[in-house]
Coordinates of C-alpha atoms in Angstrom, one line a residue:
Chain A
M1 CA 98.3 96.7 120.9
E2 CA 99.3 98.9 118.0
L3 CA 99.0 95.9 115.6
M4 CA 95.5 95.2 116.9
I5 CA 94.3 98.8 116.3
F6 CA 95.9 98.7 112.9
A7 CA 94.1 95.4 112.0
G8 CA 90.9 96.7 113.5
A9 CA 91.0 99.9 111.4
A10 CA 91.8 97.8 108.3
L11 CA 88.8 95.6 109.0
V12 CA 86.5 98.6 109.5
K13 CA 87.7 100.0 106.2
I14 CA 87.2 96.7 104.4
A15 CA 83.7 96.3 105.9
M16 CA 82.8 99.9 104.8
V17 CA 84.0 99.4 101.2
M18 CA 82.2 96.0 100.9
I19 CA 78.9 97.4 102.3
V20 CA 79.0 100.4 99.9
V21 CA 80.0 98.2 96.9
L22 CA 77.3 95.6 97.5
L23 CA 74.6 98.2 98.2
T24 CA 75.7 99.9 94.9
V25 CA 75.5 96.6 93.1
A26 CA 72.0 96.1 94.4
F27 CA 70.7 99.5 93.4
L28 CA 72.6 99.5 90.1
T29 CA 70.3 96.7 89.0
L30 CA 67.4 99.1 89.7
A31 CA 69.2 102.1 88.2
E32 CA 69.9 100.2 85.0
R33 CA 66.2 99.2 84.6
K34 CA 65.0 102.7 85.3
V35 CA 67.5 104.4 83.0
L36 CA 66.8 101.9 80.2
S37 CA 63.0 102.4 80.8
W38 CA 63.3 106.2 80.6
M39 CA 65.4 106.0 77.5
Q40 CA 62.7 103.8 75.9
D41 CA 59.9 106.0 77.2
R42 CA 58.6 103.5 79.8
M43 CA 58.2 103.7 83.6
G44 CA 60.3 100.7 84.6
P45 CA 59.7 98.9 87.9
M46 CA 57.0 100.7 89.8
E47 CA 55.3 98.1 92.1
V48 CA 57.6 97.5 95.0
G49 CA 57.9 100.6 97.2
P50 CA 57.5 104.2 96.0
Y51 CA 58.7 104.4 92.3
G52 CA 59.9 100.8 92.7
I53 CA 63.0 101.7 94.8
L54 CA 62.6 98.5 96.9
Q55 CA 62.8 96.3 93.8
P56 CA 66.4 95.2 94.5
I57 CA 65.4 93.9 97.9
A58 CA 62.5 91.9 96.4
D59 CA 64.8 90.5 93.7
G60 CA 67.4 89.5 96.3
L61 CA 64.9 87.8 98.5
K62 CA 63.5 85.9 95.4
L63 CA 66.9 84.7 94.4
F64 CA 67.8 83.7 98.0
F65 CA 64.7 81.5 98.3
K66 CA 64.9 79.9 94.9
E67 CA 65.7 76.2 94.6
D68 CA 69.4 75.6 94.0
I69 CA 69.6 73.2 91.0
I70 CA 72.7 71.3 89.9
P71 CA 72.0 69.6 86.5
S72 CA 72.5 65.8 86.7
G73 CA 75.2 65.7 84.0
A74 CA 77.1 68.6 85.5
N75 CA 80.5 68.5 87.2
W76 CA 79.5 69.2 90.8
L77 CA 82.8 70.5 92.0
L78 CA 83.5 73.0 89.1
F79 CA 79.9 74.0 88.9
S80 CA 80.0 75.2 92.5
L81 CA 83.5 76.7 92.2
A82 CA 82.7 78.8 89.1
P83 CA 80.5 81.5 90.8
I84 CA 83.0 81.9 93.6
L85 CA 85.8 82.3 91.1
S86 CA 83.8 85.0 89.4
V87 CA 82.8 87.0 92.4
V88 CA 86.0 87.0 94.5
P89 CA 88.3 88.6 91.8
A90 CA 85.6 91.2 91.2
L91 CA 85.5 92.3 94.8
I92 CA 89.2 92.0 95.7
G93 CA 90.2 94.8 93.4
F94 CA 88.6 97.4 95.5
A95 CA 91.4 97.1 98.0
V96 CA 93.8 99.4 96.2
I97 CA 91.5 102.2 95.0
P98 CA 91.8 105.6 96.7
Y99 CA 88.4 106.9 97.6
G100 CA 89.5 110.2 99.0
P101 CA 92.6 112.3 99.7
N102 CA 95.8 110.5 100.9
Q103 CA 95.7 112.1 104.3
E104 CA 96.6 110.4 107.5
M105 CA 94.7 110.2 110.7
E106 CA 95.8 109.2 114.2
I107 CA 93.8 106.8 116.3
F108 CA 95.3 105.9 119.8
G109 CA 98.8 106.8 118.5
V110 CA 98.5 104.6 115.3
T111 CA 98.7 106.4 111.9
I112 CA 96.2 105.1 109.4
K113 CA 95.0 106.3 106.0
P114 CA 91.2 106.4 106.1
F115 CA 90.5 106.6 102.4
V116 CA 92.4 103.7 100.9
I117 CA 92.4 100.1 102.2
T118 CA 96.0 99.5 101.2
D119 CA 98.5 101.4 99.0
I120 CA 100.7 98.8 97.3
N121 CA 103.3 100.0 94.9
I122 CA 101.9 97.8 92.0
G123 CA 98.2 98.8 92.6
I124 CA 97.0 98.9 89.0
L125 CA 98.8 95.6 88.1
Y126 CA 97.2 94.0 91.1
I127 CA 93.8 94.9 89.8
L128 CA 94.6 93.7 86.3
A129 CA 95.9 90.4 87.7
F130 CA 92.7 89.6 89.5
A131 CA 90.5 90.9 86.7
S132 CA 92.1 88.3 84.4
I133 CA 91.2 85.6 86.9
G134 CA 87.5 86.5 86.6
A135 CA 87.5 84.8 83.2
Y136 CA 87.9 81.4 84.8
G137 CA 84.6 81.6 86.6
I138 CA 82.9 82.1 83.2
I139 CA 84.8 79.4 81.3
L140 CA 84.5 76.8 84.0
G141 CA 80.9 77.6 84.7
G142 CA 80.1 77.1 81.0
W143 CA 82.0 73.8 80.8
A144 CA 80.8 72.3 84.1
S145 CA 77.1 72.9 83.2
N146 CA 77.2 70.1 80.6
N147 CA 75.1 72.2 78.2
K148 CA 76.0 73.2 74.7
Y149 CA 74.7 76.8 75.0
S150 CA 76.7 77.2 78.3
L151 CA 79.9 75.8 76.7
L152 CA 79.6 78.1 73.6
G153 CA 79.0 81.1 75.9
G154 CA 82.0 80.2 78.0
L155 CA 84.3 79.8 75.0
R156 CA 83.1 83.1 73.5
A157 CA 83.8 84.8 76.8
A158 CA 87.3 83.3 77.1
A159 CA 88.3 84.5 73.6
Q160 CA 86.7 87.9 74.2
V161 CA 88.2 88.5 77.6
I162 CA 91.8 87.5 76.5
S163 CA 91.5 89.9 73.5
Y164 CA 90.2 92.9 75.3
E165 CA 92.4 92.5 78.4
L166 CA 95.4 93.1 76.3
N167 CA 93.9 96.4 75.1
I168 CA 93.1 97.5 78.6
G169 CA 96.7 96.8 79.6
L170 CA 98.1 98.8 76.7
A171 CA 95.6 101.7 77.0
I172 CA 96.7 102.5 80.6
I173 CA 100.4 102.3 79.9
G174 CA 100.3 106.0 78.7
V175 CA 99.0 107.0 82.1
I176 CA 101.6 104.9 83.9
I177 CA 104.4 106.6 81.8
L178 CA 103.0 110.1 82.7
S179 CA 102.7 109.4 86.4
G180 CA 105.8 107.3 86.7
S181 CA 104.2 104.9 89.2
L182 CA 101.9 101.9 89.3
S183 CA 100.4 102.9 92.7
M184 CA 96.8 104.0 92.3
V185 CA 97.3 106.6 95.2
K186 CA 100.3 108.2 93.4
I187 CA 98.5 108.2 90.1
A188 CA 95.6 110.1 91.6
E189 CA 97.9 112.5 93.5
G190 CA 99.7 113.4 90.3
Q191 CA 96.6 114.9 88.8
A192 CA 95.9 117.7 91.4
G193 CA 95.2 121.3 90.5
G194 CA 92.3 121.5 88.1
F195 CA 90.9 119.4 85.3
W196 CA 93.6 120.5 82.9
H197 CA 96.0 118.5 85.0
W198 CA 94.0 115.3 84.6
Y199 CA 95.7 112.8 82.4
L200 CA 92.8 112.7 80.0
F201 CA 93.3 116.4 79.1
G202 CA 96.7 117.5 80.5
G203 CA 98.4 114.2 79.4
L204 CA 96.5 114.1 76.1
Q205 CA 95.5 110.5 76.8
I206 CA 92.3 110.8 74.8
V207 CA 93.1 107.8 72.6
G208 CA 94.1 105.7 75.6
F209 CA 90.9 106.8 77.4
V210 CA 88.6 105.8 74.5
V211 CA 90.4 102.5 74.0
Y212 CA 90.1 101.8 77.7
V213 CA 86.4 102.6 78.0
I214 CA 85.5 100.5 74.9
S215 CA 87.6 97.6 76.2
A216 CA 86.2 97.9 79.7
V217 CA 82.7 97.5 78.3
A218 CA 83.9 94.4 76.5
E219 CA 85.8 93.1 79.5
T220 CA 82.6 93.2 81.7
N221 CA 80.6 91.4 79.0
R222 CA 78.1 94.2 78.7
L223 CA 76.2 95.2 75.6
P224 CA 77.2 95.7 72.8
F225 CA 79.8 93.1 73.6
D226 CA 77.7 90.6 75.5
L227 CA 78.2 87.8 73.0
A228 CA 78.9 85.4 75.9
E229 CA 75.3 85.6 77.1
A230 CA 73.6 86.7 73.9
E231 CA 70.0 85.8 74.9
S232 CA 68.7 85.6 71.4
E233 CA 71.3 83.0 70.5
L234 CA 72.5 81.2 73.6
V235 CA 69.6 81.4 76.1
A236 CA 71.8 83.0 78.8
G237 CA 75.2 81.8 77.8
W238 CA 77.4 80.4 80.5
M239 CA 74.7 81.2 83.1
T240 CA 72.0 79.1 81.5
E241 CA 72.0 76.2 84.0
Y242 CA 72.5 78.4 87.1
S243 CA 69.7 79.3 89.5
G244 CA 69.2 80.8 92.9
M245 CA 72.2 82.2 94.8
R246 CA 74.8 80.8 92.4
F247 CA 73.1 82.9 89.6
A248 CA 73.1 85.8 92.0
F249 CA 76.8 85.5 92.4
F250 CA 77.4 85.7 88.7
F251 CA 75.1 88.7 88.6
M252 CA 76.9 90.4 91.5
A253 CA 80.3 89.7 89.8
E254 CA 79.1 91.5 86.6
Y255 CA 78.0 94.6 88.4
A256 CA 80.9 94.7 90.8
N257 CA 83.2 94.5 87.8
M258 CA 81.3 97.4 86.2
I259 CA 81.9 99.5 89.4
L260 CA 85.6 98.4 89.5
V261 CA 86.4 99.4 85.9
S262 CA 84.5 102.7 86.5
C263 CA 86.7 103.4 89.5
I264 CA 89.8 102.6 87.6
A265 CA 88.7 104.9 84.7
A266 CA 88.0 107.7 87.2
V267 CA 91.3 107.4 89.0
L268 CA 93.5 106.9 85.9
F269 CA 92.0 109.4 83.5
L270 CA 89.7 111.8 85.4
G271 CA 91.9 112.5 88.5
G272 CA 90.0 110.2 91.0
Y273 CA 89.0 112.3 94.0
Q274 CA 90.6 115.5 92.7
S275 CA 88.4 118.5 92.1
P276 CA 88.1 119.9 88.6
F277 CA 89.1 123.3 90.0
P278 CA 92.5 124.4 91.3
H279 CA 91.1 124.1 94.9
Y280 CA 88.1 122.3 96.5
I281 CA 85.0 124.5 96.6
I282 CA 84.6 123.9 100.3
E283 CA 88.0 125.5 100.8
Y284 CA 86.8 128.7 99.1
L285 CA 83.8 128.6 101.5
G286 CA 86.2 128.5 104.4
F287 CA 86.1 125.0 105.7
P288 CA 89.5 123.5 104.6
G289 CA 89.2 120.8 107.2
M290 CA 86.2 119.3 105.5
K291 CA 87.7 119.0 102.0
W292 CA 87.7 115.2 102.2
V293 CA 83.9 115.3 102.0
E294 CA 84.0 117.0 98.7
A295 CA 86.8 114.8 97.5
V296 CA 84.7 111.7 98.1
V297 CA 81.8 113.4 96.4
W298 CA 83.9 114.1 93.3
F299 CA 85.0 110.5 93.2
T300 CA 81.5 109.3 93.4
V301 CA 80.2 111.6 90.7
K302 CA 83.0 110.5 88.3
V303 CA 82.3 106.8 89.0
Y304 CA 78.5 107.3 88.5
F305 CA 79.2 109.1 85.3
F306 CA 80.9 105.9 83.9
L307 CA 78.1 103.7 85.3
F308 CA 75.6 105.9 83.5
L309 CA 77.7 105.6 80.3
F310 CA 77.4 101.8 80.6
F311 CA 73.6 102.0 80.6
W312 CA 73.5 104.6 77.9
I313 CA 75.6 102.5 75.5
R314 CA 73.4 99.5 76.3
A315 CA 70.3 101.4 75.4
T316 CA 71.9 102.8 72.2
L317 CA 73.9 100.2 70.4
P318 CA 73.0 96.8 68.9
R319 CA 75.1 93.7 69.6
L320 CA 78.1 93.1 67.5
R321 CA 78.6 89.9 65.5
Y322 CA 81.4 87.6 66.7
D323 CA 83.9 88.2 63.9
Q324 CA 83.2 92.0 64.1
L325 CA 84.1 91.9 67.8
M326 CA 87.4 90.1 67.2
R327 CA 88.4 92.2 64.2
F328 CA 87.5 95.4 66.1
G329 CA 89.6 94.3 69.1
W330 CA 92.7 93.2 67.3
K331 CA 92.8 95.3 64.2
V332 CA 91.4 98.7 65.4
L333 CA 91.9 99.0 69.2
L334 CA 95.2 97.2 69.5
P335 CA 97.1 99.3 66.9
L336 CA 95.5 102.5 68.4
A337 CA 96.7 101.5 71.9
L338 CA 100.2 100.7 70.6
A339 CA 100.4 104.0 68.8
N340 CA 99.3 105.8 71.9
V341 CA 102.1 104.1 74.0
L342 CA 104.7 105.0 71.3
I343 CA 103.7 108.6 70.9
T344 CA 103.3 109.2 74.7
S345 CA 106.7 107.8 75.5
I346 CA 108.4 109.9 72.7
V347 CA 106.6 113.1 73.8
V348 CA 107.4 112.5 77.5
Y349 CA 111.0 111.8 76.7
F350 CA 111.4 115.1 74.8
V351 CA 109.4 117.2 77.3
R352 CA 111.1 115.9 80.4
Q353 CA 114.6 116.2 78.9
P354 CA 116.7 118.3 81.3
Chain B
M1 CA 107.2 83.6 109.6
E2 CA 108.8 83.8 106.2
T3 CA 110.1 80.3 106.5
V4 CA 106.6 79.0 107.3
A5 CA 105.3 80.9 104.3
F6 CA 108.1 79.5 102.1
F7 CA 107.5 75.9 103.1
Y8 CA 103.7 76.3 102.6
F9 CA 104.2 77.7 99.1
A10 CA 106.9 75.2 98.2
A11 CA 104.8 72.2 99.4
V12 CA 101.7 73.3 97.5
I13 CA 103.8 74.0 94.3
V14 CA 105.3 70.5 94.4
L15 CA 101.9 68.9 95.2
T16 CA 100.0 70.7 92.4
A17 CA 102.8 70.2 89.9
V18 CA 102.6 66.5 90.4
L19 CA 98.8 66.7 90.2
V20 CA 99.0 68.5 86.8
V21 CA 100.5 65.3 85.3
A22 CA 98.6 62.9 87.5
F23 CA 95.0 63.9 86.8
R24 CA 93.4 62.0 83.9
N25 CA 90.9 64.8 83.2
P26 CA 92.7 67.7 81.4
I27 CA 90.4 70.3 82.9
Y28 CA 91.5 69.3 86.4
S29 CA 95.1 69.5 85.3
V30 CA 94.6 73.1 84.2
I31 CA 93.0 73.9 87.5
A32 CA 95.9 72.4 89.4
L33 CA 98.3 74.4 87.2
L34 CA 96.3 77.6 88.1
V35 CA 96.7 76.9 91.8
M36 CA 100.4 76.3 91.2
F37 CA 100.8 79.6 89.4
F38 CA 99.2 81.4 92.3
H39 CA 101.6 79.8 94.8
V40 CA 104.6 80.7 92.6
A41 CA 103.3 84.3 92.7
G42 CA 103.1 84.0 96.5
L43 CA 106.7 82.8 96.6
F44 CA 107.7 86.0 94.6
V45 CA 105.8 88.1 97.2
T46 CA 107.7 86.6 100.1
L47 CA 110.9 87.6 98.2
H48 CA 109.5 91.2 98.0
A49 CA 109.3 90.9 94.2
E50 CA 105.6 92.1 93.9
F51 CA 106.0 93.2 90.3
L52 CA 107.1 89.7 89.2
A53 CA 104.2 88.2 91.2
A54 CA 101.7 90.4 89.5
V55 CA 103.2 89.7 86.1
Q56 CA 103.2 86.0 86.8
I57 CA 99.5 86.1 87.4
V58 CA 98.6 88.4 84.5
V59 CA 100.7 86.5 81.9
Y60 CA 100.5 82.9 83.0
A61 CA 97.3 82.5 84.9
G62 CA 95.4 85.3 83.1
A63 CA 96.4 84.7 79.5
I64 CA 98.3 81.6 78.7
L65 CA 96.3 79.2 81.0
V66 CA 93.0 80.6 79.7
L67 CA 94.3 79.7 76.2
Y68 CA 95.1 76.2 77.4
L69 CA 91.6 75.8 78.9
F70 CA 90.2 77.1 75.6
V71 CA 92.1 74.5 73.6
V72 CA 91.4 71.7 76.0
M73 CA 87.7 72.4 75.7
L74 CA 87.6 72.9 72.0
L75 CA 89.6 69.7 71.2
N76 CA 87.3 67.7 73.5
L77 CA 90.2 65.4 74.6
K78 CA 89.4 61.8 75.6
Q79 CA 90.7 60.7 79.0
D80 CA 94.1 59.8 78.0
D81 CA 96.4 57.6 80.0
S82 CA 99.4 57.4 77.7
Y83 CA 101.4 59.5 80.2
Q84 CA 100.4 57.2 83.1
R85 CA 102.2 54.3 81.3
Q86 CA 105.5 56.1 81.5
V87 CA 105.7 56.1 85.3
G88 CA 108.9 54.0 85.3
W89 CA 110.8 56.6 83.2
G90 CA 109.4 59.4 85.3
I91 CA 110.5 57.9 88.6
G92 CA 114.0 57.1 87.1
L93 CA 114.5 60.7 85.9
G94 CA 113.1 62.1 89.2
I95 CA 115.7 60.1 91.1
V96 CA 118.5 61.5 88.9
G97 CA 117.2 65.0 89.4
L98 CA 116.9 64.7 93.1
A99 CA 120.4 63.2 93.4
E100 CA 121.8 66.2 91.5
M101 CA 119.9 68.7 93.6
I102 CA 121.1 67.1 96.9
Y103 CA 124.6 67.1 95.6
L104 CA 124.4 70.8 94.6
V105 CA 123.0 71.8 98.0
L106 CA 125.5 69.8 99.9
S107 CA 128.5 71.1 97.9
A108 CA 127.2 74.6 98.3
Q109 CA 127.1 74.3 102.1
V110 CA 130.5 72.6 102.3
G111 CA 132.4 74.6 99.8
N112 CA 130.5 77.9 100.3
S113 CA 130.2 78.4 96.6
P114 CA 129.7 82.0 95.8
A115 CA 127.1 81.4 93.1
I116 CA 124.4 80.1 95.5
G117 CA 122.8 82.0 98.4
T118 CA 121.2 85.3 98.7
A119 CA 123.9 86.7 100.9
A120 CA 126.5 86.1 98.2
L121 CA 124.1 87.7 95.7
Q122 CA 123.7 90.8 97.8
A123 CA 127.5 91.1 98.3
S124 CA 128.1 90.8 94.5
A125 CA 125.6 93.6 93.7
S126 CA 127.0 97.0 93.3
P127 CA 126.0 99.8 95.7
K128 CA 124.3 101.5 92.8
V129 CA 122.0 98.5 92.3
A130 CA 121.4 98.4 96.1
A131 CA 120.2 102.0 96.0
I132 CA 117.7 101.2 93.2
V133 CA 116.4 98.1 95.1
T134 CA 115.4 100.4 98.0
R135 CA 113.4 102.6 95.5
G136 CA 111.1 99.8 94.4
N137 CA 111.4 96.5 92.6
T138 CA 109.5 97.7 89.5
E139 CA 112.1 100.5 88.9
A140 CA 114.9 98.1 89.8
I141 CA 113.8 95.5 87.2
G142 CA 113.4 98.1 84.5
Y143 CA 116.8 99.6 85.3
M144 CA 118.6 96.3 85.2
L145 CA 116.9 95.2 82.0
Y146 CA 117.8 98.3 80.1
T147 CA 121.3 98.7 81.4
K148 CA 123.2 95.6 82.6
Y149 CA 121.1 93.0 80.7
L150 CA 120.2 95.0 77.6
F151 CA 121.8 92.6 75.2
P152 CA 120.2 89.4 76.5
F153 CA 116.9 91.3 76.7
E154 CA 117.1 92.3 73.0
V155 CA 118.0 88.8 72.0
A156 CA 115.0 87.5 73.9
S157 CA 112.8 90.0 72.1
L158 CA 114.2 89.0 68.8
I159 CA 113.5 85.3 69.5
L160 CA 110.0 86.1 70.5
L161 CA 109.5 88.1 67.3
V162 CA 110.8 85.2 65.2
A163 CA 108.4 82.8 67.1
M164 CA 105.5 85.2 66.4
I165 CA 106.2 85.5 62.7
G166 CA 106.7 81.7 62.5
A167 CA 103.3 81.2 64.2
I168 CA 101.6 83.5 61.7
L169 CA 103.3 81.8 58.8
L170 CA 102.3 78.3 60.0
A171 CA 98.7 79.4 60.7
K172 CA 98.1 81.4 57.5
K173 CA 98.9 79.4 54.4
G174 CA 99.2 81.4 51.2
V175 CA 101.5 84.2 52.4
L176 CA 104.9 84.5 50.7
G177 CA 103.6 82.6 47.7
M178 CA 103.1 79.3 49.5
K179 CA 100.4 77.1 47.9
E180 CA 97.4 75.9 49.9
P181 CA 98.0 72.2 50.6

């Protein structure tokens, strides 16, 4: 009986997270078009619904009813497998992210934690492991399409993802040294008590933060690092031959990955659900029992800040050339991240010496 | 439950490992290898070594295998059956290996050799180590690497450094006064 309640609670949590993530993905496509339009002094989508807010639903319906084409020279098995290999790793990472305070709740005598699906002691490594699997969807999709543009896009993506994954891994080591744990919940808990306790400011992880954000943009194949699908050179890169729902899966994977890296950035560097003040505002107002509402709101605000940053960068910067991308990753970001690891560990060693 | 999981992972590992060399299309071999790496990681999870499982996927599946795939696609390999012609040698070596494994397992059961078996391993570990194991396997691995196995760890790092410098020297002609061929 207890096991059943526990499993039921877990299922409810997973369903909630999936619904919120997929809705966010849908409306991020609209938000991106709107933000880009406003930055370019246009209106953006205005036709479907008031101010175009029903545009994602129209787009989804269109993709759903489109004909599903498999090119005659394509490898059927890998062509179908690639979108799944893209979208599953993008969604599976949300299992270890703390969306709110690590408080416990009792339902029918079973203790559950309502704001995190599961707290495993290698949380951040788990996300990195599955993020690295996402590259297979791109490479295999590019290869299986039997199209030169697709193959070129897939190869570019492979090289780019391997290079920038390394930088992401090194950039977060500073935070892991400071928190002494790989668990996302413990990392978020360690930053309580105001914004000067966040690892970005209190831990002086500014270099790590900048390297992480730049590498995260590259890892998700977004402009200015979207060489894998550079539309002026490669049609649509590895997605050229895809249509209908398979294309929608790739699209979903890209936006889910954006949300995931934003969540990681918020938890690791900006304290996750922690308030920037020593206490939650709602506690000053006299409702200490309701502070989880404010915690979730803080987390959402931080994640949306990063998502906005993605759009902002896209509207501002031109695409890099391929050799510039590689040189920047290996000769600028990698030494910076290594230096950050070295300096952080030396400082932590001397500060924490008993 | 754990035995079922072990036999599932072991069976898939053996099957996919055979498929890696049996497939004639190198891309399928890489996919089979990917499935195998995942099941090895699963085996680590059943042994409560989550850190090793995650590192297995990050390093092997996420980096090394992507590089394999990259090379396989760039070289545009023809379907090559030179390995398929060596089936006789493969079977012969397999029989020798299997015989050796059966001999080891049987002698371990009969003679109760202290080197094999988890119970013996736990008995040989000091109470200090046991205390760390309860704290978490990431800390335990770090502690063991930097105390008990510090020298082998440093030797391994040095070998990796030599390999890295060697790769750079081989790839980049013209350093250290070498002439372009």
